[in-house]
CSV table of N, CA and C in Angstrom, one decimal:
chain,number,residue,atom,x,y,z
A,246,MET,N,39.7,-64.3,-107.0
A,246,MET,CA,39.1,-63.5,-106.0
A,246,MET,C,37.7,-63.8,-105.8
A,247,SER,N,37.2,-64.0,-104.6
A,247,SER,CA,35.8,-64.2,-104.3
A,247,SER,C,35.1,-63.0,-103.8
A,248,VAL,N,33.9,-62.8,-104.2
A,248,VAL,CA,33.2,-61.6,-103.8
A,248,VAL,C,32.2,-62.1,-102.7
A,249,ARG,N,32.3,-61.5,-101.5
A,249,ARG,CA,31.4,-61.8,-100.4
A,249,ARG,C,30.1,-61.1,-100.6
A,250,SER,N,29.0,-61.7,-100.1
A,250,SER,CA,27.7,-61.1,-100.2
A,250,SER,C,27.5,-60.3,-98.9
A,251,ASP,N,27.4,-59.0,-99.0
A,251,ASP,CA,27.3,-58.1,-97.8
A,251,ASP,C,25.9,-57.5,-97.9
A,252,PRO,N,25.0,-57.7,-96.9
A,252,PRO,CA,23.7,-57.1,-97.0
A,252,PRO,C,23.7,-55.6,-97.0
A,253,ASP,N,24.7,-54.9,-96.4
A,253,ASP,CA,24.8,-53.5,-96.4
A,253,ASP,C,25.1,-53.0,-97.8
A,254,ALA,N,25.9,-53.7,-98.5
A,254,ALA,CA,26.3,-53.3,-99.9
A,254,ALA,C,25.1,-53.3,-100.8
A,255,ARG,N,24.2,-54.3,-100.6
A,255,ARG,CA,23.0,-54.4,-101.5
A,255,ARG,C,21.9,-53.5,-101.2
A,256,ALA,N,21.6,-53.3,-99.9
A,256,ALA,CA,20.5,-52.5,-99.5
A,256,ALA,C,20.9,-51.0,-99.3
A,257,PRO,N,20.1,-50.1,-99.8
A,257,PRO,CA,20.4,-48.7,-99.5
A,257,PRO,C,20.1,-48.4,-98.1
A,258,GLY,N,20.9,-47.6,-97.4
A,258,GLY,CA,20.6,-47.2,-96.1
A,258,GLY,C,21.4,-47.9,-95.0
A,259,GLY,N,22.2,-48.9,-95.3
A,259,GLY,CA,23.0,-49.6,-94.4
A,259,GLY,C,22.3,-50.4,-93.4
A,260,SER,N,22.1,-49.9,-92.2
A,260,SER,CA,21.5,-50.8,-91.1
A,260,SER,C,20.0,-51.0,-91.4
A,261,ALA,N,19.3,-50.1,-92.1
A,261,ALA,CA,17.9,-50.3,-92.5
A,261,ALA,C,17.8,-51.5,-93.4
A,262,GLY,N,18.8,-51.8,-94.2
A,262,GLY,CA,18.8,-53.0,-95.0
A,262,GLY,C,18.9,-54.2,-94.2
A,263,ARG,N,19.7,-54.2,-93.1
A,263,ARG,CA,19.7,-55.4,-92.2
A,263,ARG,C,18.4,-55.6,-91.5
A,264,LEU,N,17.7,-54.5,-91.1
A,264,LEU,CA,16.5,-54.6,-90.4
A,264,LEU,C,15.4,-55.2,-91.4
A,265,ASN,N,15.4,-54.8,-92.6
A,265,ASN,CA,14.5,-55.4,-93.6
A,265,ASN,C,14.8,-56.8,-93.8
A,266,THR,N,16.1,-57.2,-93.9
A,266,THR,CA,16.4,-58.6,-94.0
A,266,THR,C,16.0,-59.4,-92.8
A,267,GLY,N,16.1,-58.9,-91.6
A,267,GLY,CA,15.7,-59.6,-90.4
A,267,GLY,C,14.2,-59.7,-90.4
A,268,LEU,N,13.4,-58.7,-90.8
A,268,LEU,CA,12.0,-58.8,-90.8
A,268,LEU,C,11.5,-59.8,-91.9
A,269,GLU,N,12.2,-59.9,-93.0
A,269,GLU,CA,11.9,-60.8,-94.0
A,269,GLU,C,12.1,-62.2,-93.5
A,270,ARG,N,13.2,-62.5,-92.8
A,270,ARG,CA,13.5,-63.8,-92.3
A,270,ARG,C,12.5,-64.2,-91.2
A,271,LEU,N,12.1,-63.2,-90.4
A,271,LEU,CA,11.1,-63.5,-89.4
A,271,LEU,C,9.7,-63.8,-90.1
A,272,SER,N,9.4,-63.1,-91.1
A,272,SER,CA,8.1,-63.3,-91.8
A,272,SER,C,8.2,-64.7,-92.5
A,273,GLU,N,9.3,-65.1,-93.0
A,273,GLU,CA,9.4,-66.4,-93.7
A,273,GLU,C,9.3,-67.5,-92.6
A,274,TRP,N,10.0,-67.3,-91.5
A,274,TRP,CA,9.9,-68.3,-90.5
A,274,TRP,C,8.5,-68.5,-89.9
A,275,LEU,N,7.8,-67.3,-89.7
A,275,LEU,CA,6.4,-67.4,-89.2
A,275,LEU,C,5.5,-68.1,-90.2
A,276,THR,N,5.7,-68.0,-91.5
A,276,THR,CA,4.8,-68.7,-92.4
A,276,THR,C,5.1,-70.2,-92.5
A,277,LYS,N,6.4,-70.6,-92.2
A,277,LYS,CA,6.8,-72.0,-92.3
A,277,LYS,C,6.6,-72.7,-90.9
A,278,ALA,N,6.6,-71.9,-89.8
A,278,ALA,CA,6.6,-72.5,-88.5
A,278,ALA,C,5.2,-73.2,-88.2
A,279,ARG,N,5.3,-74.2,-87.4
A,279,ARG,CA,4.1,-74.9,-86.9
A,279,ARG,C,3.4,-74.0,-85.9
A,280,ALA,N,2.2,-74.4,-85.6
A,280,ALA,CA,1.3,-73.6,-84.7
A,280,ALA,C,2.0,-73.6,-83.3
A,281,ALA,N,2.5,-74.7,-82.9
A,281,ALA,CA,3.1,-74.8,-81.5
A,281,ALA,C,4.3,-73.9,-81.4
A,282,GLU,N,5.1,-73.8,-82.5
A,282,GLU,CA,6.3,-72.9,-82.5
A,282,GLU,C,5.8,-71.4,-82.4
A,283,ARG,N,4.8,-71.1,-83.2
A,283,ARG,CA,4.3,-69.7,-83.1
A,283,ARG,C,3.7,-69.4,-81.8
A,284,LEU,N,3.0,-70.4,-81.2
A,284,LEU,CA,2.5,-70.1,-79.8
A,284,LEU,C,3.6,-69.9,-78.8
A,285,ALA,N,4.7,-70.8,-78.9
A,285,ALA,CA,5.8,-70.6,-78.0
A,285,ALA,C,6.5,-69.2,-78.2
A,286,LEU,N,6.6,-68.8,-79.4
A,286,LEU,CA,7.2,-67.5,-79.6
A,286,LEU,C,6.3,-66.4,-79.0
A,287,ALA,N,5.0,-66.5,-79.3
A,287,ALA,CA,4.1,-65.5,-78.7
A,287,ALA,C,4.1,-65.4,-77.2
A,288,VAL,N,4.1,-66.6,-76.6
A,288,VAL,CA,4.1,-66.6,-75.1
A,288,VAL,C,5.4,-66.1,-74.6
A,289,GLY,N,6.5,-66.4,-75.2
A,289,GLY,CA,7.8,-65.8,-74.8
A,289,GLY,C,7.9,-64.3,-75.0
A,290,VAL,N,7.4,-63.8,-76.1
A,290,VAL,CA,7.5,-62.4,-76.3
A,290,VAL,C,6.5,-61.7,-75.3
A,291,SER,N,5.4,-62.3,-75.0
A,291,SER,CA,4.4,-61.7,-74.1
A,291,SER,C,5.0,-61.7,-72.7
A,292,ALA,N,5.7,-62.8,-72.3
A,292,ALA,CA,6.4,-62.8,-71.0
A,292,ALA,C,7.5,-61.8,-70.8
A,293,LEU,N,8.2,-61.6,-71.9
A,293,LEU,CA,9.2,-60.5,-71.9
A,293,LEU,C,8.6,-59.1,-71.7
A,294,ILE,N,7.6,-58.9,-72.4
A,294,ILE,CA,6.9,-57.5,-72.3
A,294,ILE,C,6.3,-57.3,-71.0
A,295,HIS,N,5.6,-58.4,-70.4
A,295,HIS,CA,5.0,-58.2,-69.1
A,295,HIS,C,6.0,-58.1,-68.0
A,296,ASN,N,7.1,-58.8,-68.1
A,296,ASN,CA,8.2,-58.6,-67.1
A,296,ASN,C,8.8,-57.2,-67.2
A,297,ALA,N,9.0,-56.8,-68.4
A,297,ALA,CA,9.6,-55.4,-68.5
A,297,ALA,C,8.7,-54.4,-68.0
A,298,LEU,N,7.4,-54.5,-68.2
A,298,LEU,CA,6.4,-53.5,-67.7
A,298,LEU,C,6.3,-53.6,-66.2
A,299,PHE,N,6.2,-54.9,-65.7
A,299,PHE,CA,6.1,-55.1,-64.2
A,299,PHE,C,7.3,-54.5,-63.4
A,300,PHE,N,8.4,-54.9,-63.8
A,300,PHE,CA,9.6,-54.5,-63.1
A,300,PHE,C,10.0,-53.0,-63.4
A,301,GLY,N,9.6,-52.6,-64.6
A,301,GLY,CA,9.9,-51.2,-64.9
A,301,GLY,C,9.0,-50.2,-64.1
A,302,LEU,N,7.7,-50.6,-64.0
A,302,LEU,CA,6.7,-49.7,-63.4
A,302,LEU,C,6.8,-49.9,-61.9
A,303,SER,N,7.1,-51.1,-61.4
A,303,SER,CA,7.1,-51.3,-59.9
A,303,SER,C,8.3,-50.6,-59.3
A,304,ALA,N,9.3,-50.3,-60.0
A,304,ALA,CA,10.5,-49.7,-59.4
A,304,ALA,C,10.2,-48.3,-58.9
A,305,GLY,N,9.2,-47.6,-59.5
A,305,GLY,CA,8.9,-46.2,-59.0
A,305,GLY,C,7.9,-46.1,-57.9
A,306,PHE,N,7.3,-47.2,-57.5
A,306,PHE,CA,6.3,-47.2,-56.4
A,306,PHE,C,6.9,-47.3,-55.1
A,307,LYS,N,6.3,-46.6,-54.1
A,307,LYS,CA,6.8,-46.7,-52.7
A,307,LYS,C,5.7,-47.5,-52.0
A,308,PRO,N,6.1,-48.2,-50.9
A,308,PRO,CA,5.1,-49.0,-50.1
A,308,PRO,C,4.1,-48.0,-49.5
A,309,ALA,N,2.9,-48.5,-49.3
A,309,ALA,CA,1.8,-47.7,-48.7
A,309,ALA,C,2.1,-47.4,-47.2
A,310,ASN,N,1.7,-46.3,-46.7
A,310,ASN,CA,1.8,-46.0,-45.3
A,310,ASN,C,0.7,-46.8,-44.6
A,311,PRO,N,1.2,-47.7,-43.6
A,311,PRO,CA,0.2,-48.5,-42.9
A,311,PRO,C,-0.8,-47.7,-42.1
A,312,ALA,N,-0.5,-46.5,-41.7
A,312,ALA,CA,-1.4,-45.7,-40.9
A,312,ALA,C,-2.6,-45.3,-41.7
A,313,LEU,N,-2.4,-45.2,-43.1
A,313,LEU,CA,-3.5,-44.8,-43.9
A,313,LEU,C,-4.5,-45.9,-44.1
A,314,LEU,N,-4.1,-47.2,-43.9
A,314,LEU,CA,-4.9,-48.3,-44.2
A,314,LEU,C,-5.8,-48.7,-42.9
A,315,GLU,N,-5.5,-48.2,-41.8
A,315,GLU,CA,-6.2,-48.5,-40.6
A,315,GLU,C,-7.6,-47.9,-40.7
A,316,SER,N,-8.6,-48.7,-40.2
A,316,SER,CA,-10.0,-48.2,-40.2
A,316,SER,C,-10.2,-47.2,-39.1
A,317,VAL,N,-10.9,-46.1,-39.5
A,317,VAL,CA,-11.2,-45.1,-38.5
A,317,VAL,C,-12.4,-45.4,-37.7
A,318,GLN,N,-13.4,-46.1,-38.3
A,318,GLN,CA,-14.6,-46.5,-37.6
A,318,GLN,C,-14.5,-47.9,-37.1
A,319,PRO,N,-15.2,-48.2,-36.0
A,319,PRO,CA,-15.2,-49.6,-35.5
A,319,PRO,C,-16.0,-50.5,-36.4
A,320,ALA,N,-15.8,-51.8,-36.3
A,320,ALA,CA,-16.5,-52.8,-37.2
A,320,ALA,C,-18.0,-52.8,-36.8
A,321,LEU,N,-18.8,-53.1,-37.7
A,321,LEU,CA,-20.3,-53.1,-37.5
A,321,LEU,C,-20.7,-54.5,-37.2
A,322,ASP,N,-21.4,-54.7,-36.1
A,322,ASP,CA,-21.9,-56.0,-35.7
A,322,ASP,C,-23.3,-56.1,-36.3
A,323,VAL,N,-23.6,-57.3,-36.9
A,323,VAL,CA,-24.9,-57.5,-37.5
A,323,VAL,C,-25.5,-58.7,-36.8
A,324,VAL,N,-26.8,-58.5,-36.4
A,324,VAL,CA,-27.5,-59.5,-35.6
A,324,VAL,C,-28.8,-59.8,-36.4
A,325,LEU,N,-29.0,-61.1,-36.7
A,325,LEU,CA,-30.3,-61.5,-37.4
A,325,LEU,C,-31.1,-62.2,-36.3
A,326,LEU,N,-32.4,-61.8,-36.2
A,326,LEU,CA,-33.2,-62.2,-35.1
A,326,LEU,C,-34.2,-63.2,-35.7
A,327,HIS,N,-34.6,-64.2,-34.8
A,327,HIS,CA,-35.6,-65.2,-35.2
A,327,HIS,C,-37.0,-64.7,-34.9
A,328,ARG,N,-37.2,-64.2,-33.7
A,328,ARG,CA,-38.6,-63.7,-33.4
A,328,ARG,C,-38.5,-62.3,-32.8
A,329,PRO,N,-38.8,-61.3,-33.5
A,329,PRO,CA,-38.8,-59.9,-33.0
A,329,PRO,C,-39.8,-59.7,-31.9
A,330,THR,N,-39.5,-58.8,-30.9
A,330,THR,CA,-40.5,-58.5,-29.9
A,330,THR,C,-41.0,-57.0,-30.2
A,331,GLY,N,-42.1,-56.7,-29.6
A,331,GLY,CA,-42.7,-55.4,-29.8
A,331,GLY,C,-42.0,-54.3,-29.0
A,332,ALA,N,-41.4,-54.7,-27.8
A,332,ALA,CA,-40.8,-53.7,-27.0
A,332,ALA,C,-39.4,-53.3,-27.4
A,333,LYS,N,-39.0,-52.0,-27.3
A,333,LYS,CA,-37.7,-51.6,-27.7
A,333,LYS,C,-36.8,-51.8,-26.4
A,334,PRO,N,-35.5,-52.2,-26.6
A,334,PRO,CA,-34.6,-52.3,-25.5
A,334,PRO,C,-34.3,-51.0,-24.9
A,335,LEU,N,-34.0,-50.9,-23.6
A,335,LEU,CA,-33.6,-49.7,-23.0
A,335,LEU,C,-32.2,-49.2,-23.4
A,336,LYS,N,-31.3,-50.2,-23.5
A,336,LYS,CA,-30.0,-49.9,-23.9
A,336,LYS,C,-29.5,-50.9,-25.0
A,337,ALA,N,-29.6,-50.4,-26.2
A,337,ALA,CA,-29.2,-51.3,-27.3
A,337,ALA,C,-27.7,-51.4,-27.4
A,338,GLU,N,-27.2,-52.7,-27.6
A,338,GLU,CA,-25.8,-52.9,-27.7
A,338,GLU,C,-25.4,-53.1,-29.2
A,339,VAL,N,-26.3,-53.5,-30.0
A,339,VAL,CA,-26.0,-53.7,-31.4
A,339,VAL,C,-27.2,-53.3,-32.2
A,340,LEU,N,-27.0,-53.2,-33.5
A,340,LEU,CA,-28.0,-52.8,-34.5
A,340,LEU,C,-28.6,-54.1,-35.0
A,341,ALA,N,-29.9,-54.2,-35.2
A,341,ALA,CA,-30.6,-55.3,-35.8
A,341,ALA,C,-31.8,-54.9,-36.6
A,342,GLN,N,-32.4,-55.8,-37.4
A,342,GLN,CA,-33.5,-55.4,-38.2
A,342,GLN,C,-34.8,-55.2,-37.4
A,343,ALA,N,-34.8,-55.8,-36.2
A,343,ALA,CA,-36.0,-55.6,-35.3
A,343,ALA,C,-35.5,-55.7,-33.9
A,344,ALA,N,-36.3,-55.3,-32.9
A,344,ALA,CA,-36.0,-55.4,-31.5
A,344,ALA,C,-36.2,-56.8,-31.0
A,345,ASN,N,-35.3,-57.2,-30.1
A,345,ASN,CA,-35.5,-58.5,-29.5
A,345,ASN,C,-35.0,-58.4,-28.1
A,346,GLU,N,-35.8,-57.9,-27.2
A,346,GLU,CA,-35.4,-57.6,-25.9
A,346,GLU,C,-35.0,-58.9,-25.2
A,347,GLY,N,-33.8,-59.0,-24.6
A,347,GLY,CA,-33.4,-60.1,-23.9
A,347,GLY,C,-32.9,-61.3,-24.7
A,348,GLY,N,-33.0,-61.3,-26.0
A,348,GLY,CA,-32.6,-62.4,-26.8
A,348,GLY,C,-31.1,-62.7,-26.8
A,349,GLY,N,-30.7,-63.9,-26.7
A,349,GLY,CA,-29.4,-64.4,-26.8
A,349,GLY,C,-28.5,-64.0,-25.6
A,350,GLN,N,-29.1,-63.8,-24.4
A,350,GLN,CA,-28.4,-63.4,-23.3
A,350,GLN,C,-28.5,-64.4,-22.1
A,351,THR,N,-28.6,-65.7,-22.5
A,351,THR,CA,-28.7,-66.7,-21.4
A,351,THR,C,-27.4,-67.1,-21.0
A,352,VAL,N,-27.3,-67.7,-19.8
A,352,VAL,CA,-26.0,-68.1,-19.2
A,352,VAL,C,-25.5,-69.4,-19.9
A,353,GLU,N,-26.4,-70.4,-20.2
A,353,GLU,CA,-25.9,-71.6,-20.8
A,353,GLU,C,-26.0,-71.4,-22.4
A,354,ALA,N,-25.2,-72.1,-23.1
A,354,ALA,CA,-25.1,-72.0,-24.5
A,354,ALA,C,-26.3,-72.8,-25.1
A,355,ARG,N,-27.2,-72.2,-25.9
A,355,ARG,CA,-28.3,-72.8,-26.5
A,355,ARG,C,-28.2,-72.6,-28.0
A,356,VAL,N,-28.8,-73.6,-28.7
A,356,VAL,CA,-28.9,-73.5,-30.2
A,356,VAL,C,-30.3,-73.3,-30.5
A,357,ALA,N,-30.6,-72.5,-31.5
A,357,ALA,CA,-32.0,-72.3,-31.9
A,357,ALA,C,-32.5,-73.6,-32.5
A,358,ARG,N,-33.8,-74.0,-32.2
A,358,ARG,CA,-34.3,-75.3,-32.7
A,358,ARG,C,-35.1,-75.1,-33.9
A,359,SER,N,-35.5,-73.9,-34.2
A,359,SER,CA,-36.3,-73.7,-35.5
A,359,SER,C,-35.5,-72.8,-36.4
A,360,PRO,N,-35.7,-73.0,-37.7
A,360,PRO,CA,-35.1,-72.1,-38.6
A,360,PRO,C,-35.7,-70.7,-38.5
A,361,GLN,N,-35.0,-69.7,-39.2
A,361,GLN,CA,-35.5,-68.4,-39.1
A,361,GLN,C,-36.9,-68.3,-39.7
A,362,ALA,N,-37.8,-67.5,-39.1
A,362,ALA,CA,-39.2,-67.4,-39.5
A,362,ALA,C,-39.3,-67.0,-40.9
A,363,VAL,N,-40.3,-67.6,-41.6
A,363,VAL,CA,-40.6,-67.3,-43.0
A,363,VAL,C,-41.6,-66.2,-43.0
A,364,ILE,N,-41.4,-65.1,-43.7
A,364,ILE,CA,-42.3,-64.0,-43.8
A,364,ILE,C,-43.2,-64.2,-45.0
A,365,ALA,N,-44.5,-64.2,-44.8
A,365,ALA,CA,-45.5,-64.4,-45.8
A,365,ALA,C,-45.4,-63.3,-46.9
A,366,GLN,N,-45.3,-63.7,-48.1
A,366,GLN,CA,-45.3,-62.7,-49.2
A,366,GLN,C,-46.7,-62.4,-49.7
A,367,PRO,N,-47.0,-61.1,-49.9
A,367,PRO,CA,-48.4,-60.8,-50.4
A,367,PRO,C,-48.5,-61.3,-51.8
A,368,ALA,N,-49.7,-61.8,-52.1
A,368,ALA,CA,-50.0,-62.4,-53.4
A,368,ALA,C,-50.3,-61.3,-54.4
């Protein structure tokens, strides 16, 4: 008669003995495994956890209402001026850092020939 080795018979608590044996095997494998094998295991476990969290949490979300994402206010036009004038325009169409009456309203397309004016800094 041969006697079989049963982990449940040796360890008190039945399934807890199997868990301890599994943890011991994992601990032994981790100490003997190469760095590449440990890295592969860590990446695999991390991917499983992230997928479980992503798909588990995203199942409860509803898509956003597109009406809530629409802008209530119109877009703001920004105009940078090369040479401000002293006179204020009668009817301003856009906001700028200074008044430039009649600037940029020519019929033909023109490109500015000089860069933006450099403002002298006080010493």
